[in-house]
Short mmCIF file of C-alpha atoms in Angstrom, two decimals:
data_model
loop_
_atom_site.label_atom_id
_atom_site.label_comp_id
_atom_site.label_asym_id
_atom_site.label_seq_id
_atom_site.Cartn_x
_atom_site.Cartn_y
_atom_site.Cartn_z
CA MET S 19 16.73 13.52 15.23
CA ARG S 20 17.80 12.82 11.65
CA LEU S 21 20.54 10.52 10.48
CA ASP S 22 23.05 11.36 7.79
CA LYS S 23 22.09 10.04 4.34
CA LYS S 24 25.19 7.84 4.28
CA TYR S 25 23.44 5.57 6.79
CA ALA S 26 20.34 5.12 4.61
CA PRO S 27 21.31 1.71 3.17
CA TYR S 28 22.01 0.35 6.65
CA LEU S 29 18.78 1.73 8.07
CA ASN S 30 16.89 0.32 5.10
CA GLY S 31 18.41 -3.12 5.65
CA LEU S 32 17.72 -2.98 9.38
CA LEU S 33 14.08 -1.97 8.95
CA MET S 34 13.48 -4.46 6.13
CA GLY S 35 15.06 -7.29 8.13
CA LEU S 36 13.08 -6.45 11.26
CA SER S 37 9.76 -5.97 9.50
CA MET S 38 10.06 -9.11 7.39
CA GLY S 39 11.29 -11.16 10.36
CA PHE S 40 8.39 -9.83 12.45
CA LEU S 41 5.71 -10.64 9.90
CA MET S 42 7.11 -13.94 8.64
CA SER S 43 7.77 -15.30 12.14
CA PHE S 44 4.23 -14.34 13.19
CA VAL S 45 2.60 -16.06 10.22
CA MET S 46 4.75 -19.18 10.33
CA THR S 47 4.36 -19.55 14.10
CA ALA S 48 0.60 -19.10 13.82
CA LEU S 49 0.48 -21.79 11.12
CA ASN S 50 2.70 -24.23 12.99
CA VAL S 51 1.67 -23.67 16.62
CA GLY S 52 -1.71 -21.96 16.37
CA LEU S 53 -2.85 -18.86 18.20
CA GLY S 54 -3.43 -20.66 21.50
CA PRO S 55 -1.40 -20.88 24.69
CA GLY S 56 2.32 -20.71 24.14
CA PHE S 57 2.00 -18.74 20.92
CA GLY S 58 3.65 -15.60 22.30
CA ARG S 59 6.74 -17.39 23.59
CA ALA S 60 7.10 -19.45 20.40
CA TRP S 61 6.64 -16.36 18.24
CA LEU S 62 9.24 -14.34 20.14
CA ALA S 63 11.74 -17.19 19.79
CA ALA S 64 11.03 -17.41 16.06
CA PHE S 65 11.28 -13.63 15.72
CA ALA S 66 14.69 -13.65 17.42
CA VAL S 67 15.95 -16.17 14.89
CA GLY S 68 14.21 -14.36 12.02
CA GLY S 69 15.82 -11.06 12.98
CA ALA S 70 19.23 -12.65 13.39
CA VAL S 71 18.98 -14.11 9.89
CA GLY S 72 16.89 -11.42 8.20
CA ILE S 73 18.85 -8.30 9.10
CA PRO S 74 22.26 -9.46 7.84
CA THR S 75 20.60 -10.98 4.77
CA ALA S 76 18.83 -7.72 3.96
CA LEU S 77 22.03 -5.74 4.51
CA LEU S 78 24.01 -8.02 2.21
CA LEU S 79 21.42 -8.57 -0.51
CA ALA S 80 19.74 -5.17 -0.81
CA PRO S 81 22.58 -3.48 -2.74
CA ARG S 82 22.98 -6.46 -5.06
CA VAL S 83 19.25 -6.76 -5.70
CA GLY S 84 19.07 -3.02 -6.36
CA ALA S 85 21.89 -3.27 -8.89
CA LEU S 86 20.22 -6.24 -10.57
CA VAL S 87 16.92 -4.37 -10.79
CA GLN S 88 18.72 -1.40 -12.35
CA ARG S 89 20.31 -3.65 -14.99
CA LEU S 90 17.03 -5.40 -15.76
CA THR S 91 14.98 -2.23 -16.04
CA ALA S 92 17.40 0.25 -17.61
#
């Protein structure tokens, strides 16, 4: 299954938001709670918040950051 190219920016934002939320919530939860008992539940809660914030942020900022990079490097 392939998606139409018009959906590429949305897919990029979704995947960036999920991957960054996944990694950042893991690291920050490990630093704050430790890798002991309760880590999994705390991490999943942090990941839910990270995804809820990260995906819309990535969708909104990615086009603007791309345009800024184009202006700074052209």
